[in-house]
Coordinates of C-alpha atoms in Angstrom, one line a residue:
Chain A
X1 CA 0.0 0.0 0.0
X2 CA 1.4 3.2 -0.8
X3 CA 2.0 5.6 2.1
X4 CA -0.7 8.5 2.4
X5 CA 0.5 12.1 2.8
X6 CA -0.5 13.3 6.1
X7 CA -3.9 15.7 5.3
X8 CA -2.9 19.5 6.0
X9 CA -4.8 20.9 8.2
X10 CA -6.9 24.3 7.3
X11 CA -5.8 26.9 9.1
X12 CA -8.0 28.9 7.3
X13 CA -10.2 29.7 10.2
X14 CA -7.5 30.7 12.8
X15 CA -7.9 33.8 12.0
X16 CA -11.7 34.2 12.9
X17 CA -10.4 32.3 16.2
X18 CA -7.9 35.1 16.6
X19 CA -10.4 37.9 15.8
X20 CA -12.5 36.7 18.7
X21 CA -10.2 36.5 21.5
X22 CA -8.9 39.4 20.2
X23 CA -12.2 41.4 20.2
X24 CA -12.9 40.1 23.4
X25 CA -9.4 41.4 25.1
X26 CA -10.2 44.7 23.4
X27 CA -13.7 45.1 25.0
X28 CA -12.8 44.0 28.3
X29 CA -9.6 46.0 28.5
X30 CA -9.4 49.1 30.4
X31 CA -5.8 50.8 30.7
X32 CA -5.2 52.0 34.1
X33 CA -5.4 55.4 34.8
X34 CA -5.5 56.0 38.4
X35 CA -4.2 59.7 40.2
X36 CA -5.9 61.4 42.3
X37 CA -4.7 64.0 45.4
X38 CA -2.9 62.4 48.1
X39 CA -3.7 63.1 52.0
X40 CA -2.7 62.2 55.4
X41 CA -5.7 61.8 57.9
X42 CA -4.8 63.1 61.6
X43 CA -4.8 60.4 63.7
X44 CA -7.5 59.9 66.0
X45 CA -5.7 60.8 69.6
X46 CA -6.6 64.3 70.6
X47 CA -3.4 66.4 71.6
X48 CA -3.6 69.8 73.1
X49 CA -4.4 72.2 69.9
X50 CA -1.3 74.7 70.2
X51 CA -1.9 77.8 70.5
X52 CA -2.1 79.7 66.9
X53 CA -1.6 83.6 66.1
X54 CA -5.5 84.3 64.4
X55 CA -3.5 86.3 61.5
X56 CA -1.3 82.9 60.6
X57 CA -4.5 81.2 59.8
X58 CA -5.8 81.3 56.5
X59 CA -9.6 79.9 56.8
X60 CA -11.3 78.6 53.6
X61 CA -15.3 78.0 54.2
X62 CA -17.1 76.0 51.6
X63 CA -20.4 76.0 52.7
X64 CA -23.8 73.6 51.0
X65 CA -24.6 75.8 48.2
X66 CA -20.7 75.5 47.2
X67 CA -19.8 79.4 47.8
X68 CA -16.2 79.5 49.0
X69 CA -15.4 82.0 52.0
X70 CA -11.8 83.1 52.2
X71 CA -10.9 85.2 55.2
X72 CA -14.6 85.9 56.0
X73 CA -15.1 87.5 52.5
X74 CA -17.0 85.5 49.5
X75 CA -14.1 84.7 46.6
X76 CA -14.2 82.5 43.2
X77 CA -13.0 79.5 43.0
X78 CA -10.6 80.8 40.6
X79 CA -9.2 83.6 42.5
X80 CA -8.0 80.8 45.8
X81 CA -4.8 80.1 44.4
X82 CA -3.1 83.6 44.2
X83 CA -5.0 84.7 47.5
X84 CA -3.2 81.4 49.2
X85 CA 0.5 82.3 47.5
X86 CA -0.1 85.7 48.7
X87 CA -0.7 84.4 52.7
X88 CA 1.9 81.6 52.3
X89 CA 4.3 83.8 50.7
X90 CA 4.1 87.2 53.2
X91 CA 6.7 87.0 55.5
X92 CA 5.5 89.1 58.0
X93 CA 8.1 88.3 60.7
X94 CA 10.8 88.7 57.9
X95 CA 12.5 85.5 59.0
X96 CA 11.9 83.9 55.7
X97 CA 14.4 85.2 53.3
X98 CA 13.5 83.1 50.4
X99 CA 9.8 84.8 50.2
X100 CA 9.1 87.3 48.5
X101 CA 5.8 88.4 49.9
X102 CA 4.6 91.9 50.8
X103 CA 5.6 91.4 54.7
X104 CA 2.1 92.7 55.1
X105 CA 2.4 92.4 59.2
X106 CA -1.6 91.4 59.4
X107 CA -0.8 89.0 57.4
X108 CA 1.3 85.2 58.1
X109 CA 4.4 85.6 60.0
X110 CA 6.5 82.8 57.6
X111 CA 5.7 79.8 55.5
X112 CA 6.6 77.6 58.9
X113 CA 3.8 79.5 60.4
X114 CA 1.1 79.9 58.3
X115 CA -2.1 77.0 58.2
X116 CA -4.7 76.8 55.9
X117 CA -7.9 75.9 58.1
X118 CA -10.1 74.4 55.3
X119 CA -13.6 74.0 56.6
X120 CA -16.4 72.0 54.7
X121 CA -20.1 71.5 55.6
X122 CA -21.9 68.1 55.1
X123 CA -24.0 69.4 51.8
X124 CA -21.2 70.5 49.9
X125 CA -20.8 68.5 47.0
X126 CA -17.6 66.7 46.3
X127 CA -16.8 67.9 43.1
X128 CA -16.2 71.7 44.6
X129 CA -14.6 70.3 47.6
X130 CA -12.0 68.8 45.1
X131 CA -11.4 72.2 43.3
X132 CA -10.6 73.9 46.9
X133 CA -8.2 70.9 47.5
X134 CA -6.8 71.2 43.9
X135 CA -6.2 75.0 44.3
X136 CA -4.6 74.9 47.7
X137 CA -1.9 72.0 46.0
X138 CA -1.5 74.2 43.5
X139 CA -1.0 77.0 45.8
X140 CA 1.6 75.3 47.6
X141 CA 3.3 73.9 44.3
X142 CA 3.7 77.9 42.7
X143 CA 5.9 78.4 45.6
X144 CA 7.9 75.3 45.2
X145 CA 8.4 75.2 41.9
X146 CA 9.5 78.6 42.1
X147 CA 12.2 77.8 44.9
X148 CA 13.1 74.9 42.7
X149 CA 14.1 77.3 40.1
X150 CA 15.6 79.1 41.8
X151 CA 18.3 77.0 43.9
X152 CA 17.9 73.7 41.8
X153 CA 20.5 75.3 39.2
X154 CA 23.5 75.8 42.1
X155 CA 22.7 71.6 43.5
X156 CA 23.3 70.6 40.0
X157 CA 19.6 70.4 38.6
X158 CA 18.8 73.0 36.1
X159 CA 15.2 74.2 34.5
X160 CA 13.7 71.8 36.5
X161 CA 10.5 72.3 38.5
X162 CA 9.7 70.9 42.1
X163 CA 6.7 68.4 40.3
X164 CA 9.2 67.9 37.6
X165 CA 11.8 66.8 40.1
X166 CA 9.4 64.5 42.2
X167 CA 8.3 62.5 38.6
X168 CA 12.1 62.6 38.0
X169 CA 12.9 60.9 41.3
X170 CA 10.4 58.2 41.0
X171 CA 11.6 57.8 37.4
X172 CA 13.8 54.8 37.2
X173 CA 14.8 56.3 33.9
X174 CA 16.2 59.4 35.9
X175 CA 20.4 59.8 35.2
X176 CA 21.4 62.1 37.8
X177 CA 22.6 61.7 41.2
X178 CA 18.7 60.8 43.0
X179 CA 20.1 61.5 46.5
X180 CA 21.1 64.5 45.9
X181 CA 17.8 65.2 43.9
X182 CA 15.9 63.5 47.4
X183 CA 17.5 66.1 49.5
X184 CA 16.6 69.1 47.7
X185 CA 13.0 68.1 47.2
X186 CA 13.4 67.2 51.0
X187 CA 14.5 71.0 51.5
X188 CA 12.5 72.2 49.6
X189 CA 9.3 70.5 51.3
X190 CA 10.6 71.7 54.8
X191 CA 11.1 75.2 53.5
X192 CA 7.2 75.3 52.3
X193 CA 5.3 72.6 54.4
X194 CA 1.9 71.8 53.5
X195 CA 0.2 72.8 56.8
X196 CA -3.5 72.2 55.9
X197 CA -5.5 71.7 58.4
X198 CA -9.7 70.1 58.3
X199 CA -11.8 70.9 60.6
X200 CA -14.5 68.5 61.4
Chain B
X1 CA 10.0 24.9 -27.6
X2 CA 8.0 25.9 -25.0
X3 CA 11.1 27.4 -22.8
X4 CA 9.8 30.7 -22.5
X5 CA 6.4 30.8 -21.9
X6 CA 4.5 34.1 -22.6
X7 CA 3.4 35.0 -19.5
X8 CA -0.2 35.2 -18.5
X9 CA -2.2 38.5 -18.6
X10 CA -4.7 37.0 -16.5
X11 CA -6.1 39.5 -13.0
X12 CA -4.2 40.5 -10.3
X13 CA -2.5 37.7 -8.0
X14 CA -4.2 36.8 -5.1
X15 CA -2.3 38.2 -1.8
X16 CA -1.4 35.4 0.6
X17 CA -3.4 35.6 3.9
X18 CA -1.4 33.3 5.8
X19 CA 0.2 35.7 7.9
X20 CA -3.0 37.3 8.6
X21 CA -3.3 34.6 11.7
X22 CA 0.4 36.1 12.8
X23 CA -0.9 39.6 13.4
X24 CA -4.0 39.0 14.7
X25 CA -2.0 36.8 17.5
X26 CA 0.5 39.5 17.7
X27 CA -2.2 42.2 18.9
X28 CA -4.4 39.7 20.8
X29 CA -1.3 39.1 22.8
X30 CA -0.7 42.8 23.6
X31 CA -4.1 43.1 24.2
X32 CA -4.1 39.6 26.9
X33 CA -1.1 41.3 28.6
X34 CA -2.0 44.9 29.0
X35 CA -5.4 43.8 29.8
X36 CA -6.9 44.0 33.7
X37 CA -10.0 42.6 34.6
X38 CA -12.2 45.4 36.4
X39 CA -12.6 44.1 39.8
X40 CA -15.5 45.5 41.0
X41 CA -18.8 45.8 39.2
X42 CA -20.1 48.9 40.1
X43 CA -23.5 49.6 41.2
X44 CA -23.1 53.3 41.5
X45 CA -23.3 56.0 39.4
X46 CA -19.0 56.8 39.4
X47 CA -17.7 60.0 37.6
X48 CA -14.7 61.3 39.2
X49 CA -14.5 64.8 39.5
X50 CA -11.5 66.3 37.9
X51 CA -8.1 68.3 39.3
X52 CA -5.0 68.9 37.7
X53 CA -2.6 68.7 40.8
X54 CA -2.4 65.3 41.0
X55 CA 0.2 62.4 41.6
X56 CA 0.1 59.2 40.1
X57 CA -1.4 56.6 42.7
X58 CA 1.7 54.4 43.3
X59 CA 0.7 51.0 42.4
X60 CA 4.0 49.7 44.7
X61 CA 2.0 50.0 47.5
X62 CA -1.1 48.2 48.3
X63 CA -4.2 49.8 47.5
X64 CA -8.1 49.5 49.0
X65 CA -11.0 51.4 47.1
X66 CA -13.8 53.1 48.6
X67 CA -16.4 54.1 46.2
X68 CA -18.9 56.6 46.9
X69 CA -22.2 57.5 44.8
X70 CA -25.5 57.8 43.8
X71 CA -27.1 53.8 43.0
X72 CA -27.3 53.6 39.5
X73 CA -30.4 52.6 37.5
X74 CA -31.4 49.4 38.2
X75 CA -30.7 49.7 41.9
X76 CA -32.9 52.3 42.4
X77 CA -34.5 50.3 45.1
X78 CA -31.6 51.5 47.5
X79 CA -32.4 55.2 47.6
X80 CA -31.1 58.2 45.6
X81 CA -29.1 59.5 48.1
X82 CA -25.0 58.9 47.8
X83 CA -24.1 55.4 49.1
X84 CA -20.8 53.4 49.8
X85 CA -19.8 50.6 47.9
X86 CA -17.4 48.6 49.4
X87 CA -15.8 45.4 47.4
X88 CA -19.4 44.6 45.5
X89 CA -22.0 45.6 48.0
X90 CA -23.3 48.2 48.9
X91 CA -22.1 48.9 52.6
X92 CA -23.2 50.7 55.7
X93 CA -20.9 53.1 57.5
X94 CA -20.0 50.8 60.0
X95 CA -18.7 48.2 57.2
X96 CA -16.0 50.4 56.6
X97 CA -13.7 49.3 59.3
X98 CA -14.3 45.8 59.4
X99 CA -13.7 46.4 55.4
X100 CA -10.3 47.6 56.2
X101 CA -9.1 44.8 58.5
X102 CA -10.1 42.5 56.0
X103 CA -7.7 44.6 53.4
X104 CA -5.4 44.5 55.6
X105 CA -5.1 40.4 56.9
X106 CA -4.9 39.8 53.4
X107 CA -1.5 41.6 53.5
X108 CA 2.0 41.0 54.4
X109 CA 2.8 42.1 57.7
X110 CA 5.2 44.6 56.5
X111 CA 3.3 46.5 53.7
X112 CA 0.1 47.3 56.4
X113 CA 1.3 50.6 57.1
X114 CA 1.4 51.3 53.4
X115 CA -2.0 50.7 52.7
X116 CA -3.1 53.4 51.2
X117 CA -7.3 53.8 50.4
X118 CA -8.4 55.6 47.0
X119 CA -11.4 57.1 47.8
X120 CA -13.9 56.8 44.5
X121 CA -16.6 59.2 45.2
X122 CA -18.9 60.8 42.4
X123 CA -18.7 64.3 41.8
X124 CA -22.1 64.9 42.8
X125 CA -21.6 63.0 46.6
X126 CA -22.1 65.1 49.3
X127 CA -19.1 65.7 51.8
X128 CA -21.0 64.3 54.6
X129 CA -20.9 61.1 53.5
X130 CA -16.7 61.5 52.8
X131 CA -16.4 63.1 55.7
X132 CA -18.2 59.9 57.9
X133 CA -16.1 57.5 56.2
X134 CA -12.6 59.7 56.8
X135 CA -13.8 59.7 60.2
X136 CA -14.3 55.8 60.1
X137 CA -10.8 55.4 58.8
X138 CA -9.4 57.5 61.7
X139 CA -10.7 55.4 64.0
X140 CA -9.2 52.3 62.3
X141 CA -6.1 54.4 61.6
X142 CA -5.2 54.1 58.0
X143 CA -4.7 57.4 57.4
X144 CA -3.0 57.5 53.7
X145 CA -5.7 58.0 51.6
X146 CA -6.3 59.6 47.8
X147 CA -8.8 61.2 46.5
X148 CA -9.1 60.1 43.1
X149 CA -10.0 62.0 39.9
X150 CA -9.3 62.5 37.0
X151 CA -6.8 64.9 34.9
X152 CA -8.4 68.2 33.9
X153 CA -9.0 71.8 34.6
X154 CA -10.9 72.8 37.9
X155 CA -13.5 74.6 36.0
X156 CA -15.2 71.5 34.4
X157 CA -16.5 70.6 37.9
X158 CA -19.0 73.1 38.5
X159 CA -21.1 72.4 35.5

């Protein structure tokens, strides 16, 4: 008997295989696109409030119908960020010789001083509460990134920006020396802190 | 004398499909590995509200989700006002800390302190609810949390 050729097998339908799994990947894909604003909570013990000069508070009242009170005077939403650069930034004691705010002396004494009291009642909606928190961030970030311009270039890290040079540390990609990179953004944080402060 | 044969004028060749399979498989793979498989199924009405100071939530870390909202259609049964979901439940207030030792046994012992919650909440939640469950987490301390939204100007939120 002669010997049979082995029958090829069509593969002409593979492909419609292929399409399906590959339509089905596509549906259920979703890439991942997660950020959001970070936050520390305060812990629950209750320690002595200290004791805290009325003009080195900066108080920010949302109230239900989402109208923002700065300072006991109504504001826009859009207006919070310069107002909070303008208290962070005064130098009223003139200790801070990085600032260059107006040393208005009813205004915060230094950035080490000065807390934003952010006070939120329980009918505001979340989507303006977000915007306050955005703006303060951003408030905060103007004055970094502009202290990060301004010394970055004598530690070795030029035209870069203090958000530029947080993505750049947690870049694995990064070529530069990333200690000396974590101690400038670590200066840089202590010479601004983020004192924000919720009240309940 | 047939050596040279005229050549046919017939139509066009046909072009060889056979490496059709090849490229489907190629993107079907890439699709297979960049895919993940949403883990919860969501029973409330979910759009993030949007800011454009954010960090990227760092996936290093272990991370619980919290999500806040409206029921959506379908579930109208549980009220209009904003609930929690926690997992794929909806949740009570008091869930919320049993929700996070559960988070957390499931944990090594070193990456507890890590733990950081993403806190899903629809832009048209009401703080009180956010505010009773940052107040639950207090009390069970995890106290890293992120508000997450998405990347946009400020503006867009109030319309």
């Amino acid at each position: 008997m002669a010997k049979r050729s082995a029958p090829e097998v069509n593969a002409g339908s593979m492909a419609d295989i292929a399409f399906l799994l590959l339509i089905f990947f596509l549906v259920t894909t979703t890439i991942e696109k997660d950020s959001g604003i970070n936050r520390k909570l305060p812990p629950m013990e209750e320690i002595d409030p200290p004791i805290i000069k009325q003009k080195n508070i900066f108080t920010v009242l949302l109230n239900g119908k989402d109208q923002l009170l700065v300072e006991d005077e109504l504001m826009e939403v859009a207006d919070l960020r310069d107002a909070a650069v303008e208290f962070l930034d005064n130098n009223g004691d003139e200790t801070c010789d990085y600032c260059q705010g107006n040393k208005d002396p009813r205004s915060s004494d230094n950035p080490d001083k000065a807390i934003i009291s952010l006070k939120n009642e329980r009918e505001t909606s979340y989507a303006a509460y977000i915007s306050v928190q955005n703006e303060l961030v951003a408030a905060y970030n103007v004055l970094r990134n502009r202290r990060a311009l301004e010394i970055g270039p004598s530690r070795g890290f030029r035209d870069m920006n203090f958000t530029q040079m947080q993505g750049n540390y947690k870049d694995a990609r990064f070529v530069g020396n990333k200690e000396k990179l974590k101690a400038l953004i670590d200066q840089i944080k202590l010479e601004f802190p983020q004192k924000l402060s919720e009240v309940q | 004398m047939s050596k040279f044969k005229k050549k046919k004028d017939g139509g066009l060749p046909a072009i060889s499909t056979a490496s059709l399979p090849d490229i489907v498989f190629m993107l079907l793979f890439f699709f297979m590995v960049a895919t993940v498989m949403r883990e919860n199924s969501l029973k409330i009405q979910n759009s993030l509200p949007v800011a454009n100071q954010v960090e990227k939530l760092d996936k290093k870390n272990p991370v619980s989700y919290i999500y806040m909202g409206k029921p959506s259609s379908g579930y109208e049964k549980f009220g209009t006002e904003a609930r929690i979901q926690l997992n794929d439940q909806f949740a009570s207030l008091t869930d919320v800390s049993a929700f996070i030792s559960a988070e957390r046994s499931a944990l090594r012992e070193e990456l507890i302190p890590f733990l950081t919650v993403a806190l899903k909440v629809d832009r048209e939640a009401n703080m009180g609810i956010v505010g009773d469950v940052k107040q639950e987490l207090r009390k069970v301390n995890a106290l890293k949390i992120n508000y997450t939204t998405g990347i946009g100007d400020v503006e867009t939120n109030f319309n």
